[in-house]
Amino acid sequence: MRITIFGSGYVGLVTGACMAEMGNQVLCYDIDAGKIDRLNNGEVPIYEPGLDDYIARNVEAGRLEFTNDVEKAVAHGLFQFVAVGTPPDEDGSADLKHVLAVARAIGEHMDDYRIIVDKSTVPVGTADKVKAEIQAKLDERNSTLEFDVVSNPEFLKEGAAIGDFMKPDRIVVGTDNPRTSELLRTLYEPFNRSHDRMILMDVRSAELTKYAANAMLATKISFMNELANMAEHFGADIEKVRVGIGSDPRIGYHFIYPGAGYGGSCFPKDVRALAKSAAGEGYQAQLLNAVEGVNIRQKQRIFDKMSAHYDGDLSGKTIALWGLSFKPSTDDMREAPSRVLMEALWEAGANVRAYDPEAMQETQRIYPDQAGLELCESANQALEGADALVIITEWQEFRSPDFTLLKDKLADAVVFDGRNLYEPETIAHFGLAYYAIGRGKVPGKVAPKPSRRKTDRG
Ligand SMILES: NC(=O)c1ccc[n+]([C@@H]2O[C@H](COP(=O)([O-])OP(=O)(O)OC[C@H]3O[C@@H](n4cnc5c(N)ncnc54)[C@H](O)[C@@H]3O)[C@@H](O)[C@H]2O)c1
């Protein structure tokens, strides 16, 4: 089948590469000419495990191409996938300008029947707006061409996106037209082999399903973070509580890890956008507003613990920071808790020596000339000259550090762990002070040790 993908970001590239892998003829379009040049030069502009191999193999086979020629893009595919960004507007609602720009481009250039498949996460009712934009352009051209608009939300997880796309839990298709549902079924057949995962519904329900899934997951995280904060007051250990409740199959173990708050390109913006669009319909989404509020507070928790440890004075401290991406196995820094933490540390006059296995380039791009930021080549290099260590993303390589080295390198012998990677007893054994999330009594502050470096300096 011939497929055009509008938007060559995380979703667009994964969709394009996986569709090409199944033998389809795919053309990926992006308005960012630089991105298309890089792709045409064999470079993959994002880090997603396995994606570079998929792209290389399918480009080589002639099934996957990249262009910034919009006319060519519209002419190419029966299926026109929309995978452009839907960033938050200033008021938190989803900004549809990219989606509607694609709709207008399709309306301007289409010369045959087209199925517009919306993969971007969009508020309920967007398919109607897309339809209206295309129709308006066709009317301007006095054209009677037919088209259909389908909602096909994407559920892939960054870091595991290829696997999620190739073996999806579900393929949600929202359409009111049996003809398009059959064509979509055929298109997705290769991804739907062992049992039927296709869930057909009306367009509006499909649009809401995507927001509902992300809002549910964000709610689980904020719920656990709220409980973790309570556990600190009660002198309980949230990690024990997590296992205690996760063992109930009605609750389950997924997404109940307490931490430094959720980030990324989806949960924060989708929770806000859903609450905002509900408010636009006259409904106040109390629970979702609380989920968002808890998350904003949670992103400050680690800084608050650091500040309390240092009696409110972090100026001149050098902090080693492990993990910058919003979660492991991606270089995505959108709404990452590390950004909130680093910005608070700089504001407090501290210096940051940061390391991340994949997100260094992205950090450099976001903070090009940031005083107080040094990007280090390894986790251990970040420790050089540091007073304290803070962990904010749970990359595998941080799970089993050399605690003797930490004790030796960190002048103030203290570790702040935003992801509960270590056992408090283990850390204590090595003579390190340890602050985690929801693990026992706080602010029961460990008295700061006199900084060796300060003492050295006299
Ligand atoms: N990233 C995820 O994990 C994920 C998962 C599921 C759904 N989504 C949703 O998918 C959509 C895309 O997300 P993403 O993370 O891939 O975004 P992204 O920012 O990585 O990529 C979006 C791309 O669209 C391009 N673009 C913007 N306007 C365009 C236009 N008019 N024509 C063609 N290209 C245009 C941008 O240049 C960019 O390359 C969003 O709605 C997002 O909420 C994302």
XYZ file of C-alpha atoms and ligand atoms in Angstrom:
502
model
C 0.000 0.000 0.000
C 1.119 3.581 -0.566
C 1.389 5.605 2.601
C 2.345 9.210 3.252
C 3.333 10.254 6.763
C 3.115 13.924 7.711
C 5.574 14.655 10.521
C 8.880 12.804 10.834
C 9.273 12.866 14.609
C 9.053 10.006 17.135
C 5.651 8.807 15.962
C 6.031 9.591 12.260
C 9.393 7.893 11.828
C 8.418 4.805 13.793
C 5.118 4.504 11.911
C 6.865 5.037 8.578
C 9.677 2.587 9.252
C 7.363 -0.133 10.599
C 4.873 0.264 7.755
C 7.747 0.015 5.257
C 9.080 -3.047 7.088
C 5.798 -4.797 6.249
C 6.315 -4.136 2.542
C 4.383 -0.886 2.128
C 5.671 1.993 0.039
C 6.158 4.858 2.491
C 6.965 8.530 1.962
C 7.692 10.587 5.088
C 7.198 14.331 4.836
C 8.266 17.072 7.235
C 8.246 20.856 7.032
C 11.638 20.868 8.732
C 13.894 20.754 5.657
C 16.991 20.236 7.841
C 15.464 17.108 9.334
C 14.627 15.732 5.891
C 18.187 16.452 4.711
C 19.605 14.563 7.663
C 17.284 11.630 7.023
C 18.218 11.616 3.358
C 21.864 11.554 4.442
C 21.294 8.427 6.498
C 21.133 10.215 9.849
C 18.321 9.504 12.308
C 17.518 12.734 14.161
C 16.170 11.058 17.324
C 17.342 8.233 19.544
C 14.929 5.313 19.586
C 16.332 1.794 20.040
C 16.289 -0.153 16.762
C 14.909 2.694 14.663
C 18.119 3.400 12.762
C 18.322 -0.233 11.573
C 14.690 -0.245 10.475
C 15.144 3.001 8.573
C 18.414 1.963 6.929
C 17.027 -1.421 5.850
C 13.874 -0.007 4.312
C 15.570 2.947 2.630
C 18.003 0.464 1.138
C 15.111 -1.671 -0.101
C 13.515 1.392 -1.718
C 10.369 1.196 0.436
C 11.020 4.271 2.601
C 11.703 7.793 1.377
C 11.793 11.288 2.857
C 10.718 14.554 1.299
C 9.856 18.144 2.057
C 7.919 18.499 -1.176
C 4.315 18.720 -0.003
C 2.753 18.181 -3.421
C 4.723 14.979 -3.860
C 3.693 13.899 -0.366
C -0.035 14.393 -1.004
C 0.226 12.716 -4.398
C 1.968 9.635 -2.967
C -0.328 7.849 -0.557
C -3.873 6.581 -0.491
C -3.346 6.765 3.278
C -2.231 10.159 4.548
C -1.076 9.674 8.142
C -0.961 12.776 10.306
C 1.784 12.458 12.939
C 2.671 16.087 13.525
C 3.101 17.602 16.967
C 0.153 18.868 18.999
C 2.036 20.978 21.527
C 0.292 22.737 24.387
C -1.063 26.183 23.636
C -0.415 28.921 26.178
C -3.589 27.990 28.086
C -2.768 24.241 28.116
C -5.156 23.240 25.346
C -3.763 21.284 22.381
C -2.495 23.558 19.634
C -3.898 22.180 16.384
C -2.072 24.514 14.021
C 0.190 21.786 12.606
C -2.657 19.288 12.188
C -4.840 21.841 10.433
C -1.931 22.994 8.243
C -1.578 19.401 7.045
C -5.328 19.237 6.388
C -5.146 22.382 4.255
C -2.151 21.035 2.332
C -4.028 17.813 1.587
C -7.121 19.766 0.493
C -5.013 21.954 -1.775
C -3.081 19.208 -3.505
C -5.103 15.971 -3.490
C -6.058 14.703 -6.912
C -7.786 11.448 -5.949
C -9.641 9.798 -3.066
C -7.625 9.999 0.171
C -7.946 8.512 3.648
C -6.583 10.889 6.263
C -5.490 8.887 9.298
C -4.989 10.970 12.385
C -2.253 9.551 14.636
C -1.486 12.773 16.451
C -3.104 13.034 19.870
C -5.924 15.490 19.349
C -8.966 16.709 21.276
C -12.349 15.184 20.618
C -13.885 16.848 17.602
C -10.611 17.400 15.721
C -11.518 14.993 12.910
C -14.507 17.241 12.171
C -12.187 20.253 11.994
C -9.770 18.404 9.707
C -12.674 17.410 7.482
C -13.905 21.020 7.338
C -10.431 22.375 6.417
C -10.019 19.854 3.600
C -13.527 20.439 2.307
C -13.011 24.218 2.322
C -9.906 23.826 0.164
C -11.699 21.440 -2.195
C -14.585 23.886 -2.465
C -12.146 26.671 -3.378
C -10.937 24.407 -6.173
C -14.535 23.504 -7.175
C -13.487 19.920 -6.643
C -15.860 17.070 -5.860
C -13.099 14.663 -4.788
C -13.981 12.367 -1.897
C -12.009 11.712 1.260
C -12.441 10.175 4.707
C -10.946 11.176 8.028
C -10.135 8.376 10.462
C -8.877 8.546 14.045
C -6.126 6.017 14.739
C -4.433 7.120 17.974
C -0.918 5.900 18.641
C -0.027 4.137 21.898
C 3.686 3.490 21.390
C 6.101 4.169 24.251
C 9.317 6.026 23.511
C 12.217 3.692 24.247
C 10.177 0.646 23.181
C 8.428 2.197 20.204
C 9.402 -0.309 17.521
C 8.221 -3.278 19.590
C 5.017 -1.480 20.520
C 4.260 -0.665 16.900
C 5.144 -4.083 15.520
C 3.234 -5.938 18.249
C 0.572 -3.544 19.461
C -1.705 -4.276 22.448
C -4.524 -2.725 20.474
C -5.162 -0.917 17.215
C -7.865 1.633 17.838
C -9.656 2.834 14.731
C -12.372 5.435 14.869
C -14.461 5.757 11.751
C -18.093 5.962 10.786
C -17.451 4.499 7.365
C -17.306 0.695 6.808
C -15.252 1.181 3.631
C -12.394 2.868 5.506
C -12.550 0.438 8.422
C -11.988 -2.440 5.983
C -9.070 -0.646 4.293
C -7.502 0.083 7.688
C -8.004 -3.536 8.685
C -6.132 -4.637 5.575
C -3.348 -2.117 6.194
C -2.895 -3.309 9.780
C -3.322 -7.024 8.995
C 0.440 -7.794 9.304
C 0.472 -6.253 12.815
C -2.634 -8.136 13.819
C -1.759 -11.768 13.222
C -1.895 -13.892 16.370
C -5.278 -12.527 17.441
C -7.480 -9.623 16.477
C -6.348 -6.476 18.215
C -8.363 -4.060 16.164
C -10.918 -2.122 18.167
C -13.364 -0.286 15.959
C -15.401 2.607 17.266
C -16.770 5.995 16.317
C -14.309 8.824 15.686
C -14.984 10.814 18.866
C -14.614 7.784 21.113
C -11.291 6.941 19.458
C -10.041 10.480 20.004
C -11.033 10.307 23.669
C -9.534 6.811 24.119
C -6.013 8.150 23.608
C -6.426 10.893 26.200
C -8.137 8.469 28.562
C -5.181 6.059 28.410
C -2.589 8.735 29.142
C -4.713 10.372 31.810
C -5.167 7.006 33.554
C -1.417 6.325 33.561
C -0.613 9.826 34.780
C -3.205 9.391 37.513
C -1.532 6.192 38.713
C 1.812 7.964 38.923
C 0.491 11.006 40.755
C -1.454 8.754 43.116
C 1.730 6.918 44.058
C 3.668 10.135 44.425
C 1.004 11.484 46.728
C 1.195 8.305 48.807
C 4.998 8.445 48.820
C 4.870 11.919 50.297
C 2.411 10.693 52.941
C 4.659 7.713 53.685
C 7.462 10.116 54.567
C 5.255 11.790 57.118
C 4.038 8.483 58.508
C 7.505 6.927 58.658
C 6.461 4.168 56.220
C 8.347 2.822 53.196
C 6.480 3.386 49.916
C 8.475 0.627 48.211
C 6.961 -1.905 50.614
C 3.538 -0.352 50.073
C 4.026 -0.544 46.294
C 4.650 -4.270 46.406
C 1.814 -4.682 48.899
C -0.745 -3.095 46.602
C 0.714 -4.191 43.248
C 0.163 -7.807 44.203
C -3.578 -7.145 43.976
C -4.424 -8.023 40.364
C -7.063 -5.294 40.319
C -4.222 -2.800 40.863
C -1.190 -4.469 39.263
C 2.481 -3.476 39.339
C 2.574 -1.259 36.265
C 2.913 2.477 36.653
C 2.910 2.559 40.434
C 6.529 3.587 40.864
C 6.934 6.720 42.948
C 9.533 9.162 41.682
C 10.447 12.665 40.642
C 7.262 13.242 38.643
C 6.217 12.356 35.124
C 7.493 14.261 32.094
C 7.801 13.629 28.399
C 5.975 14.796 25.348
C 2.666 13.171 26.240
C 1.421 12.859 29.827
C 1.815 16.466 30.983
C 0.389 18.018 27.834
C -2.355 15.424 27.381
C -3.614 15.658 30.966
C -3.749 19.448 30.649
C -5.332 19.351 27.192
C -8.045 16.913 28.266
C -8.908 18.988 31.338
C -8.907 22.110 29.207
C -11.146 20.720 26.498
C -13.544 19.377 29.153
C -13.620 22.870 30.694
C -14.421 24.225 27.236
C -17.494 21.994 27.276
C -18.458 23.300 30.723
C -17.075 20.361 32.750
C -14.453 20.853 35.468
C -12.095 17.848 35.499
C -11.296 17.924 39.222
C -9.329 14.694 39.311
C -7.170 15.560 36.282
C -6.409 19.016 37.640
C -5.254 17.373 40.878
C -3.131 14.844 38.965
C -1.390 17.739 37.240
C -0.999 19.700 40.494
C 0.529 16.719 42.318
C 2.964 16.234 39.436
C 4.104 19.854 39.407
C 4.769 19.624 43.157
C 6.524 16.282 42.748
C 9.019 17.700 40.259
C 10.142 20.052 43.046
C 10.483 17.327 45.695
C 14.099 16.392 45.076
C 15.184 20.014 45.020
C 13.304 20.604 48.291
C 15.119 17.652 49.868
C 18.462 19.000 48.659
C 17.670 22.448 49.906
C 16.617 21.098 53.313
C 19.788 19.029 53.573
C 21.886 22.120 52.918
C 19.837 24.353 55.239
C 18.530 26.336 52.277
C 21.981 27.231 50.981
C 23.071 25.450 47.818
C 25.130 28.296 46.460
C 28.577 27.216 45.329
C 27.676 23.513 45.641
C 28.599 21.244 42.772
C 25.978 18.611 42.075
C 26.606 15.507 39.973
C 23.390 14.710 38.099
C 22.753 11.305 36.561
C 19.987 11.113 33.969
C 18.570 13.950 31.876
C 15.988 12.370 29.555
C 12.439 12.186 30.895
C 12.747 8.409 31.108
C 15.361 5.788 30.152
C 15.963 4.624 26.567
C 15.144 7.944 24.954
C 16.862 11.281 24.365
C 13.568 13.145 24.766
C 13.859 16.024 27.238
C 10.375 17.456 26.812
C 9.008 18.376 30.284
C 11.744 16.224 31.852
C 11.965 16.481 35.663
C 15.733 16.997 35.222
C 15.034 20.402 33.676
C 12.966 21.571 36.622
C 15.673 20.369 38.993
C 18.610 21.884 37.089
C 16.852 25.213 36.714
C 16.113 25.287 40.465
C 19.733 24.392 41.239
C 21.103 27.156 39.005
C 18.650 29.592 40.550
C 20.014 28.587 43.967
C 23.590 29.210 42.795
C 24.667 25.564 42.439
C 26.671 24.067 39.582
C 25.597 20.904 37.777
C 27.862 18.224 36.325
C 25.448 16.155 34.260
C 25.611 12.840 32.462
C 23.041 10.926 30.423
C 23.700 7.977 28.095
C 21.658 9.508 25.236
C 20.351 12.993 25.998
C 23.585 15.013 26.133
C 23.166 16.535 22.679
C 19.580 17.451 23.395
C 20.596 19.053 26.713
C 23.265 21.039 24.895
C 20.643 22.171 22.383
C 18.244 23.307 25.115
C 20.869 24.986 27.332
C 23.513 26.087 24.810
C 25.444 28.591 26.944
C 24.237 27.751 30.410
C 26.591 28.880 33.145
C 26.694 26.273 35.888
C 26.235 23.315 33.537
C 28.996 20.943 32.604
C 28.154 17.935 30.432
C 30.322 14.949 31.351
C 31.283 11.912 29.336
C 30.452 9.282 31.898
C 28.610 8.798 35.158
C 31.888 8.599 37.042
C 33.282 11.685 35.364
C 30.271 13.640 36.624
C 31.363 12.787 40.179
C 34.700 14.576 39.815
C 34.715 17.580 42.110
C 31.076 17.064 43.115
C 29.663 17.602 46.585
C 26.532 15.495 46.112
C 24.919 13.148 43.605
C 21.337 13.329 42.382
C 19.704 10.679 40.198
C 16.740 11.722 38.162
C 16.364 9.107 35.375
C 16.552 5.376 36.059
C 18.924 4.279 33.271
C 20.113 0.712 33.841
C 23.737 1.779 34.198
C 22.916 3.757 37.355
C 21.397 0.789 39.166
C 24.554 -0.736 40.552
C 27.158 1.956 41.087
C 30.437 1.562 42.949
C 29.293 2.913 46.316
C 32.849 3.041 47.651
C 33.737 5.331 44.765
C 30.691 7.492 45.471
C 31.749 7.818 49.101
C 35.224 8.677 48.004
C 34.310 11.212 45.331
C 31.353 13.076 46.830
C 32.685 15.733 49.174
C 29.488 15.790 51.221
C 28.883 12.020 50.942
C 25.203 12.406 50.085
C 22.992 10.861 47.405
C 19.558 12.188 46.407
C 17.650 9.529 44.516
C 14.592 10.634 42.560
C 13.912 7.073 41.361
C 14.383 4.867 44.447
C 17.138 2.820 42.840
C 18.943 1.729 45.991
C 18.222 0.127 49.317
C 18.660 2.658 52.124
C 20.494 0.033 54.250
C 23.022 -0.621 51.468
C 23.780 3.046 51.047
C 24.061 3.568 54.815
C 26.551 0.697 54.981
C 28.896 2.701 52.735
C 28.625 5.789 54.903
C 26.570 7.795 52.458
C 23.576 9.901 53.460
C 20.612 8.961 51.283
C 17.384 10.703 50.394
C 14.847 8.857 48.252
C 11.130 9.252 47.550
C 8.727 8.044 50.215
C 11.158 5.857 52.112
C 10.806 6.550 55.779
C 10.689 9.493 58.034
C 11.507 12.979 56.714
C 12.465 15.711 57.037
C 14.523 13.685 59.584
C 17.444 15.381 57.904
C 20.847 13.727 57.926
C 23.150 16.398 59.282
C 25.314 17.648 56.427
C 28.897 16.624 56.751
C 31.375 19.462 56.578
C 32.339 19.705 52.935
C 35.815 18.288 52.495
C 36.536 20.670 49.707
C 35.448 23.673 51.722
C 37.567 22.434 54.636
C 40.482 21.954 52.265
C 40.024 25.476 51.133
C 40.031 26.438 54.789
N 6.183 10.738 21.306
C 5.356 9.808 21.755
O 5.719 8.939 22.544
C 3.923 9.784 21.299
C 3.160 8.629 21.500
C 1.838 8.622 21.065
C 1.293 9.748 20.462
N 2.056 10.867 20.315
C 1.449 12.023 19.645
O 1.879 12.016 18.289
C 2.058 13.347 17.810
C 3.484 13.529 17.331
O 4.350 13.354 18.452
P 5.934 13.228 18.281
O 6.481 12.966 19.624
O 6.214 12.317 17.164
O 6.291 14.739 17.847
P 7.682 15.288 17.304
O 7.756 16.690 17.781
O 8.779 14.328 17.577
O 7.468 15.300 15.707
C 6.531 16.110 15.074
C 7.084 16.455 13.681
O 6.054 17.120 12.941
C 6.700 18.073 12.106
N 5.720 19.036 11.591
C 5.155 20.104 12.204
N 4.284 20.696 11.384
C 4.265 19.984 10.236
C 3.545 20.085 9.029
N 2.655 21.056 8.808
N 3.784 19.170 8.078
C 4.672 18.180 8.262
N 5.385 18.042 9.384
C 5.182 18.932 10.356
C 7.778 18.652 12.979
O 8.774 19.323 12.230
C 8.281 17.393 13.693
O 9.350 16.808 12.971
C 1.661 14.249 18.973
O 0.306 14.576 18.853
C 1.864 13.372 20.178
O 1.060 13.744 21.270
C 3.365 10.904 20.687
